[in-house]
mmCIF file of C-alpha atoms and ligand atoms in Angstrom:
data_model
loop_
_atom_site.group_PDB
_atom_site.id
_atom_site.type_symbol
_atom_site.label_atom_id
_atom_site.label_comp_id
_atom_site.label_asym_id
_atom_site.label_seq_id
_atom_site.Cartn_x
_atom_site.Cartn_y
_atom_site.Cartn_z
ATOM 1 C CA UNK A 82 -32.694 -19.714 -13.306
ATOM 2 C CA UNK A 83 -28.982 -19.109 -12.860
ATOM 3 C CA UNK A 84 -28.001 -18.011 -9.386
ATOM 4 C CA UNK A 85 -26.379 -14.623 -9.643
ATOM 5 C CA UNK A 86 -22.787 -14.717 -8.505
ATOM 6 C CA UNK A 87 -23.271 -12.054 -5.886
ATOM 7 C CA UNK A 88 -25.936 -14.229 -4.226
ATOM 8 C CA UNK A 89 -23.243 -16.817 -3.635
ATOM 9 C CA UNK A 90 -21.296 -14.422 -1.454
ATOM 10 C CA UNK A 91 -20.493 -16.752 1.455
ATOM 11 C CA UNK A 92 -21.892 -16.133 4.897
ATOM 12 C CA UNK A 93 -24.916 -14.151 3.746
ATOM 13 C CA UNK A 94 -23.071 -10.925 4.293
ATOM 14 C CA UNK A 95 -24.473 -7.822 2.604
ATOM 15 C CA UNK A 96 -23.044 -7.663 -0.890
ATOM 16 C CA UNK A 97 -20.409 -4.975 -1.281
ATOM 17 C CA UNK A 98 -21.423 -2.778 -4.235
ATOM 18 C CA UNK A 99 -17.761 -2.343 -5.139
ATOM 19 C CA UNK A 100 -17.336 -6.074 -5.910
ATOM 20 C CA UNK A 101 -16.314 -6.523 -9.525
ATOM 21 C CA UNK A 102 -19.025 -8.498 -11.283
ATOM 22 C CA UNK A 103 -16.421 -10.962 -12.616
ATOM 23 C CA UNK A 104 -15.401 -12.307 -9.181
ATOM 24 C CA UNK A 105 -15.612 -16.096 -9.216
ATOM 25 C CA UNK A 106 -16.976 -17.032 -5.830
ATOM 26 C CA UNK A 107 -15.823 -20.617 -6.231
ATOM 27 C CA UNK A 108 -12.162 -19.553 -6.437
ATOM 28 C CA UNK A 109 -11.570 -17.143 -3.632
ATOM 29 C CA UNK A 110 -7.993 -17.510 -2.328
ATOM 30 C CA UNK A 111 -7.905 -19.086 1.092
ATOM 31 C CA UNK A 112 -4.875 -17.089 2.219
ATOM 32 C CA UNK A 113 -3.646 -13.710 0.973
ATOM 33 C CA UNK A 114 -0.329 -12.292 2.194
ATOM 34 C CA UNK A 115 0.463 -8.596 1.721
ATOM 35 C CA UNK A 116 3.710 -6.655 1.779
ATOM 36 C CA UNK A 117 2.521 -3.238 2.885
ATOM 37 C CA UNK A 118 5.153 -1.223 1.035
ATOM 38 C CA UNK A 119 5.495 2.397 -0.077
ATOM 39 C CA UNK A 120 4.649 4.320 3.090
ATOM 40 C CA UNK A 121 7.844 6.374 2.980
ATOM 41 C CA UNK A 122 7.411 7.322 -0.674
ATOM 42 C CA UNK A 123 3.767 8.247 -0.075
ATOM 43 C CA UNK A 124 4.859 10.674 2.643
ATOM 44 C CA UNK A 125 7.855 12.094 0.730
ATOM 45 C CA UNK A 126 5.650 12.906 -2.238
ATOM 46 C CA UNK A 127 3.574 15.047 0.073
ATOM 47 C CA UNK A 128 6.557 16.694 1.712
ATOM 48 C CA UNK A 129 5.777 14.861 4.952
ATOM 49 C CA UNK A 130 8.082 12.885 7.247
ATOM 50 C CA UNK A 131 8.182 9.130 6.478
ATOM 51 C CA UNK A 132 6.382 8.369 9.726
ATOM 52 C CA UNK A 133 3.246 10.082 8.394
ATOM 53 C CA UNK A 134 3.198 7.441 5.683
ATOM 54 C CA UNK A 135 3.171 4.673 8.279
ATOM 55 C CA UNK A 136 0.331 6.430 10.123
ATOM 56 C CA UNK A 137 -1.666 6.728 6.883
ATOM 57 C CA UNK A 138 -1.170 3.008 6.295
ATOM 58 C CA UNK A 139 -3.543 2.180 9.152
ATOM 59 C CA UNK A 140 -6.612 3.119 7.110
ATOM 60 C CA UNK A 141 -5.365 0.901 4.278
ATOM 61 C CA UNK A 142 -4.853 -2.015 6.652
ATOM 62 C CA UNK A 143 -8.355 -1.739 8.097
ATOM 63 C CA UNK A 144 -9.953 -1.414 4.652
ATOM 64 C CA UNK A 145 -7.986 -4.394 3.325
ATOM 65 C CA UNK A 146 -9.199 -6.470 6.283
ATOM 66 C CA UNK A 147 -12.799 -5.416 5.585
ATOM 67 C CA UNK A 148 -12.300 -6.385 1.957
ATOM 68 C CA UNK A 149 -10.967 -9.789 2.980
ATOM 69 C CA UNK A 150 -13.975 -10.292 5.263
ATOM 70 C CA UNK A 151 -16.352 -9.307 2.466
ATOM 71 C CA UNK A 152 -14.744 -11.811 0.096
ATOM 72 C CA UNK A 153 -14.796 -14.560 2.692
ATOM 73 C CA UNK A 154 -11.003 -14.925 2.684
ATOM 74 C CA UNK A 155 -10.072 -16.961 5.752
ATOM 75 C CA UNK A 156 -6.451 -15.953 6.242
ATOM 76 C CA UNK A 157 -4.623 -12.682 5.676
ATOM 77 C CA UNK A 158 -1.011 -12.054 6.608
ATOM 78 C CA UNK A 159 0.469 -8.566 6.722
ATOM 79 C CA UNK A 160 4.163 -7.710 6.682
ATOM 80 C CA UNK A 161 4.456 -4.986 9.307
ATOM 81 C CA UNK A 162 8.150 -5.074 10.297
ATOM 82 C CA UNK A 163 10.943 -7.202 8.912
ATOM 83 C CA UNK A 164 14.053 -8.507 10.640
ATOM 84 C CA UNK A 165 15.940 -6.151 8.288
ATOM 85 C CA UNK A 166 13.884 -3.074 9.203
ATOM 86 C CA UNK A 167 16.071 -2.644 12.335
ATOM 87 C CA UNK A 168 18.579 -1.123 9.885
ATOM 88 C CA UNK A 169 16.423 1.987 9.599
ATOM 89 C CA UNK A 170 17.142 5.183 11.545
ATOM 90 C CA UNK A 171 16.521 4.690 15.240
ATOM 91 C CA UNK A 172 13.734 7.302 15.292
ATOM 92 C CA UNK A 173 11.790 5.513 12.567
ATOM 93 C CA UNK A 174 12.218 2.156 14.324
ATOM 94 C CA UNK A 175 11.056 3.672 17.590
ATOM 95 C CA UNK A 176 8.056 5.189 15.825
ATOM 96 C CA UNK A 177 7.135 1.857 14.232
ATOM 97 C CA UNK A 178 7.308 0.046 17.580
ATOM 98 C CA UNK A 179 5.017 2.612 19.231
ATOM 99 C CA UNK A 180 2.749 2.785 16.206
ATOM 100 C CA UNK A 181 2.166 -0.959 16.111
ATOM 101 C CA UNK A 182 1.532 -1.006 19.828
ATOM 102 C CA UNK A 183 -1.009 1.812 19.674
ATOM 103 C CA UNK A 184 -2.649 0.386 16.550
ATOM 104 C CA UNK A 185 -3.374 -2.821 18.432
ATOM 105 C CA UNK A 186 -4.929 -0.909 21.288
ATOM 106 C CA UNK A 187 -7.021 1.224 18.913
ATOM 107 C CA UNK A 188 -8.206 -1.600 16.696
ATOM 108 C CA UNK A 189 -8.346 -4.800 18.711
ATOM 109 C CA UNK A 190 -11.943 -4.421 19.917
ATOM 110 C CA UNK A 191 -13.423 -3.664 16.492
ATOM 111 C CA UNK A 192 -11.410 -6.502 14.947
ATOM 112 C CA UNK A 193 -12.616 -8.802 17.702
ATOM 113 C CA UNK A 194 -16.226 -7.809 16.994
ATOM 114 C CA UNK A 195 -15.697 -8.618 13.314
ATOM 115 C CA UNK A 196 -14.591 -12.140 14.195
ATOM 116 C CA UNK A 197 -10.908 -11.576 13.439
ATOM 117 C CA UNK A 198 -8.335 -13.736 15.187
ATOM 118 C CA UNK A 199 -5.127 -11.722 15.562
ATOM 119 C CA UNK A 200 -1.849 -13.607 15.601
ATOM 120 C CA UNK A 201 1.793 -12.699 15.170
ATOM 121 C CA UNK A 202 4.638 -14.277 13.285
ATOM 122 C CA UNK A 203 8.215 -13.288 13.992
ATOM 123 C CA UNK A 204 10.976 -13.341 16.557
ATOM 124 C CA UNK A 205 10.235 -12.227 20.069
ATOM 125 C CA UNK A 206 13.773 -11.076 20.639
ATOM 126 C CA UNK A 207 15.202 -8.500 23.037
ATOM 127 C CA UNK A 208 14.901 -5.733 20.460
ATOM 128 C CA UNK A 209 11.107 -5.717 20.605
ATOM 129 C CA UNK A 210 10.090 -3.600 23.622
ATOM 130 C CA UNK A 211 8.373 -5.592 26.374
ATOM 131 C CA UNK A 212 5.367 -3.259 26.240
ATOM 132 C CA UNK A 213 4.834 -4.072 22.569
ATOM 133 C CA UNK A 214 5.052 -7.805 23.271
ATOM 134 C CA UNK A 215 2.481 -7.380 26.024
ATOM 135 C CA UNK A 216 0.020 -5.670 23.658
ATOM 136 C CA UNK A 217 0.576 -8.392 21.089
ATOM 137 C CA UNK A 218 -0.182 -11.067 23.684
ATOM 138 C CA UNK A 219 -3.297 -9.206 24.828
ATOM 139 C CA UNK A 220 -4.651 -8.866 21.273
ATOM 140 C CA UNK A 221 -3.957 -12.532 20.546
ATOM 141 C CA UNK A 222 -5.594 -13.636 23.812
ATOM 142 C CA UNK A 223 -8.663 -11.414 23.282
ATOM 143 C CA UNK A 224 -9.309 -12.750 19.779
ATOM 144 C CA UNK A 225 -8.087 -16.334 20.066
ATOM 145 C CA UNK A 226 -11.507 -17.951 19.661
ATOM 146 C CA UNK A 227 -12.471 -16.034 16.501
ATOM 147 C CA UNK A 228 -12.496 -17.961 13.258
ATOM 148 C CA UNK A 229 -14.003 -15.707 10.573
ATOM 149 C CA UNK A 230 -10.595 -14.387 9.504
ATOM 150 C CA UNK A 231 -7.140 -15.047 10.872
ATOM 151 C CA UNK A 232 -5.004 -11.914 10.625
ATOM 152 C CA UNK A 233 -1.342 -12.695 11.096
ATOM 153 C CA UNK A 234 0.878 -9.683 11.616
ATOM 154 C CA UNK A 235 4.396 -10.497 10.490
ATOM 155 C CA UNK A 236 6.333 -8.456 12.996
ATOM 156 C CA UNK A 237 10.078 -8.693 13.459
ATOM 157 C CA UNK A 238 9.580 -11.374 10.841
ATOM 158 C CA UNK A 239 12.118 -12.773 8.406
ATOM 159 C CA UNK A 240 11.618 -15.806 6.200
ATOM 160 C CA UNK A 241 15.181 -16.976 6.706
ATOM 161 C CA UNK A 242 14.920 -16.455 10.464
ATOM 162 C CA UNK A 243 11.747 -18.560 10.485
ATOM 163 C CA UNK A 244 13.503 -21.427 8.721
ATOM 164 C CA UNK A 245 16.533 -21.124 11.020
ATOM 165 C CA UNK A 246 14.221 -21.197 14.045
ATOM 166 C CA UNK A 247 12.454 -24.285 12.693
ATOM 167 C CA UNK A 248 15.754 -26.101 12.134
ATOM 168 C CA UNK A 249 16.969 -25.106 15.606
ATOM 169 C CA UNK A 250 13.784 -26.543 17.121
ATOM 170 C CA UNK A 251 14.278 -29.794 15.216
ATOM 171 C CA UNK A 252 17.866 -30.096 16.395
ATOM 172 C CA UNK A 253 16.835 -29.277 19.966
ATOM 173 C CA UNK A 254 14.288 -32.109 19.802
ATOM 174 C CA UNK A 255 17.076 -34.466 18.785
ATOM 175 C CA UNK A 256 15.423 -35.394 15.479
ATOM 176 C CA UNK A 257 17.795 -37.570 13.462
ATOM 177 C CA UNK A 258 18.838 -36.570 9.929
ATOM 178 C CA UNK A 259 16.790 -39.284 8.244
ATOM 179 C CA UNK A 260 13.638 -37.933 9.936
ATOM 180 C CA UNK A 261 14.113 -34.404 8.563
ATOM 181 C CA UNK A 262 11.660 -33.844 5.738
ATOM 182 C CA UNK A 263 9.366 -31.038 4.579
ATOM 183 C CA UNK A 264 6.646 -32.067 7.009
ATOM 184 C CA UNK A 265 9.070 -31.939 9.928
ATOM 185 C CA UNK A 266 10.196 -28.436 8.993
ATOM 186 C CA UNK A 267 6.622 -27.250 8.493
ATOM 187 C CA UNK A 268 5.681 -28.535 11.941
ATOM 188 C CA UNK A 269 8.188 -26.076 13.396
ATOM 189 C CA UNK A 270 7.238 -22.956 11.458
ATOM 190 C CA UNK A 271 5.746 -20.127 13.520
ATOM 191 C CA UNK A 272 2.181 -21.249 12.670
ATOM 192 C CA UNK A 273 2.129 -24.807 11.343
ATOM 193 C CA UNK A 274 -1.662 -24.672 10.952
ATOM 194 C CA UNK A 275 -1.516 -21.687 8.581
ATOM 195 C CA UNK A 276 -2.194 -22.673 4.971
ATOM 196 C CA UNK A 277 0.378 -21.487 2.421
ATOM 197 C CA UNK A 278 -0.608 -18.182 0.812
ATOM 198 C CA UNK A 279 -2.376 -18.602 -2.512
ATOM 199 C CA UNK A 280 -1.693 -14.981 -3.350
ATOM 200 C CA UNK A 281 0.992 -12.473 -2.364
ATOM 201 C CA UNK A 282 0.294 -8.786 -2.981
ATOM 202 C CA UNK A 283 3.211 -6.358 -2.759
ATOM 203 C CA UNK A 284 2.302 -2.723 -3.228
ATOM 204 C CA UNK A 285 4.408 0.198 -4.481
ATOM 205 C CA UNK A 286 5.622 -1.475 -7.671
ATOM 206 C CA UNK A 287 8.631 -3.178 -6.067
ATOM 207 C CA UNK A 288 9.089 -6.611 -7.617
ATOM 208 C CA UNK A 289 10.769 -8.492 -4.809
ATOM 209 C CA UNK A 290 9.973 -10.634 -1.801
ATOM 210 C CA UNK A 291 12.220 -9.021 0.836
ATOM 211 C CA UNK A 292 12.508 -12.120 3.003
ATOM 212 C CA UNK A 293 8.748 -12.655 3.342
ATOM 213 C CA UNK A 294 7.331 -16.133 4.051
ATOM 214 C CA UNK A 295 10.083 -17.842 2.053
ATOM 215 C CA UNK A 296 9.019 -21.366 2.905
ATOM 216 C CA UNK A 297 5.300 -20.751 2.523
ATOM 217 C CA UNK A 298 5.255 -18.967 -0.849
ATOM 218 C CA UNK A 299 6.820 -21.811 -2.854
ATOM 219 C CA UNK A 300 3.759 -21.934 -5.146
ATOM 220 C CA UNK A 301 1.982 -18.660 -4.399
ATOM 221 C CA UNK A 302 0.836 -16.363 -7.181
ATOM 222 C CA UNK A 303 2.525 -12.964 -6.915
ATOM 223 C CA UNK A 304 1.002 -9.627 -7.894
ATOM 224 C CA UNK A 305 2.699 -6.245 -7.719
ATOM 225 C CA UNK A 306 0.255 -3.348 -7.927
ATOM 226 C CA UNK A 307 1.762 0.137 -8.329
ATOM 227 C CA UNK A 308 -0.386 1.702 -5.601
ATOM 228 C CA UNK A 309 1.500 2.880 -2.512
ATOM 229 C CA UNK A 310 0.300 1.154 0.647
ATOM 230 C CA UNK A 311 -1.421 4.183 2.285
ATOM 231 C CA UNK A 312 -3.624 4.493 -0.842
ATOM 232 C CA UNK A 313 -4.514 0.783 -0.874
ATOM 233 C CA UNK A 314 -8.226 0.066 -0.476
ATOM 234 C CA UNK A 315 -10.411 -3.032 -0.699
ATOM 235 C CA UNK A 316 -10.912 -2.402 -4.435
ATOM 236 C CA UNK A 317 -7.184 -3.053 -4.926
ATOM 237 C CA UNK A 318 -7.592 -6.343 -3.085
ATOM 238 C CA UNK A 319 -10.506 -7.277 -5.353
ATOM 239 C CA UNK A 320 -8.340 -6.429 -8.391
ATOM 240 C CA UNK A 321 -5.546 -8.639 -7.075
ATOM 241 C CA UNK A 322 -8.009 -11.492 -6.501
ATOM 242 C CA UNK A 323 -9.268 -11.115 -10.081
ATOM 243 C CA UNK A 324 -5.684 -11.279 -11.321
ATOM 244 C CA UNK A 325 -5.185 -14.411 -9.195
ATOM 245 C CA UNK A 326 -8.295 -15.938 -10.751
ATOM 246 C CA UNK A 327 -6.877 -15.386 -14.248
ATOM 247 C CA UNK A 328 -3.725 -17.338 -13.393
ATOM 248 C CA UNK A 329 -3.348 -21.046 -13.870
ATOM 249 C CA UNK A 330 -1.569 -22.866 -11.065
ATOM 250 C CA UNK A 331 0.309 -25.955 -12.168
ATOM 251 C CA UNK A 332 2.507 -26.914 -9.185
ATOM 252 C CA UNK A 333 5.088 -28.367 -11.544
ATOM 253 C CA UNK A 334 2.583 -30.574 -13.332
ATOM 254 C CA UNK A 335 0.797 -29.994 -16.608
ATOM 255 C CA UNK A 336 -2.310 -27.964 -17.181
ATOM 256 C CA UNK A 337 -5.513 -29.874 -16.509
HETATM 257 C C1 IPE B 168 6.604 -0.122 4.298
HETATM 258 O O1 IPE B 168 6.836 1.149 3.767
HETATM 259 C C2 IPE B 168 6.517 -0.103 5.803
HETATM 260 C C3 IPE B 168 7.631 -0.759 6.497
HETATM 261 C C4 IPE B 168 8.659 -1.328 5.930
HETATM 262 C C5 IPE B 168 7.569 -0.761 7.934
HETATM 263 P P1 IPE B 168 8.302 1.719 3.631
HETATM 264 O O2 IPE B 168 8.645 2.434 4.893
HETATM 265 O O3 IPE B 168 9.245 0.645 3.231
HETATM 266 O O4 IPE B 168 8.118 2.759 2.452
HETATM 267 P P2 IPE B 168 9.100 3.017 1.239
HETATM 268 O O5 IPE B 168 9.366 1.690 0.592
HETATM 269 O O6 IPE B 168 10.345 3.608 1.828
HETATM 270 O O7 IPE B 168 8.361 3.951 0.360
HETATM 271 C C1 IPE B 169 9.373 -5.068 3.300
HETATM 272 O O1 IPE B 169 9.511 -3.775 2.815
HETATM 273 C C2 IPE B 169 9.013 -5.059 4.755
HETATM 274 C C3 IPE B 169 7.701 -4.507 5.104
HETATM 275 C C4 IPE B 169 6.813 -4.031 4.277
HETATM 276 C C5 IPE B 169 7.383 -4.538 6.498
HETATM 277 P P1 IPE B 169 10.916 -3.023 2.791
HETATM 278 O O2 IPE B 169 10.626 -1.652 2.299
HETATM 279 O O3 IPE B 169 11.594 -3.135 4.105
HETATM 280 O O4 IPE B 169 11.746 -3.869 1.711
HETATM 281 P P2 IPE B 169 12.996 -3.450 0.830
HETATM 282 O O5 IPE B 169 14.039 -2.913 1.758
HETATM 283 O O6 IPE B 169 12.531 -2.410 -0.123
HETATM 284 O O7 IPE B 169 13.415 -4.706 0.134
HETATM 285 MG MG1 MG B 170 9.797 -0.111 1.427
#
């Protein structure tokens, strides 16, 4: 008798009834990276201030994490604030700093109970308020032993900044030019142990990368659903995974 696909759901978790029947449990992406985009447009369409869109994005984030847990995805990385987002009006930046701080306080215990390890990728520069850094450190410390899912929040993150920081670290170590190779650069990324994303999902129909994980996405599959981030739910993640499963990855070689 053929084993039904849903029975192969890893970890013996209860099967989510919203799983599409076509999900191939042998090809679940190991790492999914999301660009949570469209909060401002979501709010404007409702005649609300942009900040309401960011607030509404929390539900989407939590549901996406639950979806990742249900699929048995091991790594999820979320773009929360880019090194370019400092260009926004000071009130919006201030809101985003406070919002991310309070989100961590609201959500860290439930994420911890779900086995989520929370980490951060980005620059800890003077522009990030000390209080926010403290909350980030607390959430990371609380969840550091969890291994079910690693949630990396890309915060004050820029792909170019990450590469610059890696090169700086190499130079500071005194590594000679002939020792600089891809492995050496990777060793100095923010999280050298993080596997490259298999799949990048950018919501809101924008077809660009906006300085996200530039080194790591060299061979990622990219999908661009139209949904605005605050409306994103686990079903959209399942759709993106199905799209990923229809793609053929060749890494510069020929199809096998
Ligand atoms: C993404 O939504 C959230 C952040 C960049 C912090 P936006 O705020 O970029 O929303 P849009 O793109 O203006 O709709
Ligand atoms: C990328 O979205 C950054 C985050 C989602 C945090 P942006 O809205 O800042 O990107 P651009 O400006 O449209 O390229
Ligand atoms: Mg945007």
